[in-house]
Steps between C-alpha positions, in 0.01 A plus 500: 500500500465124530382269231379147495731241356363248258605141535451231240572153641727274301296214354596144574783354299586149382861375485631326190530169686138526622380586149683201346365260764149637461523456121611139550220423749237650271632294208492183717136569591411569137292804597646820352252717695634401844629775725697487823288616793707656779327563831561585864333323792527537874730256674856389470768572755514873415129587477418467129594236248519488122303257290506401133243326285394481137201704389297469184252770592555857616246656739382859457702617801820311404806679370623345176869569439610385155853426382484429127408128499433441874301682768458535875161531670477660844184554705424850624584430865834333423609764249545766768767284663668404173534833315863538390581132554677266261384141456806278456565128453790305647625144493736373767578218739178568692293469182348737249255779575355833405576773753430869551765766547290756684637849578197564725596222744661624821569146624519167321545147623810299424351321201341815354149353488353735760539868582385793711428857388 
């Protein structure tokens, strides 16, 4: 007898460093309702690339992922590529940036800004 397995995808996560930076950026803007929009577009050296923007509004088909005092917004198309990912923030010699640690990516470019599934 065979049975179907159920699978519940891990929602997106937000690292402590990304949360702290997001809190600081929201405070600088003076708009407590701002959310970090994370999206995927075609392009980049590996096929897809990550993008980040601020969002005040959430569309009906957006996923809203809340973390106490901050939130991520992901459009329906991008979410399928980002399920299980962690949004992180790093500062280094090359500058400061948000980045995605994506377990769904089979290949990534050297800088981590683009990926392939």
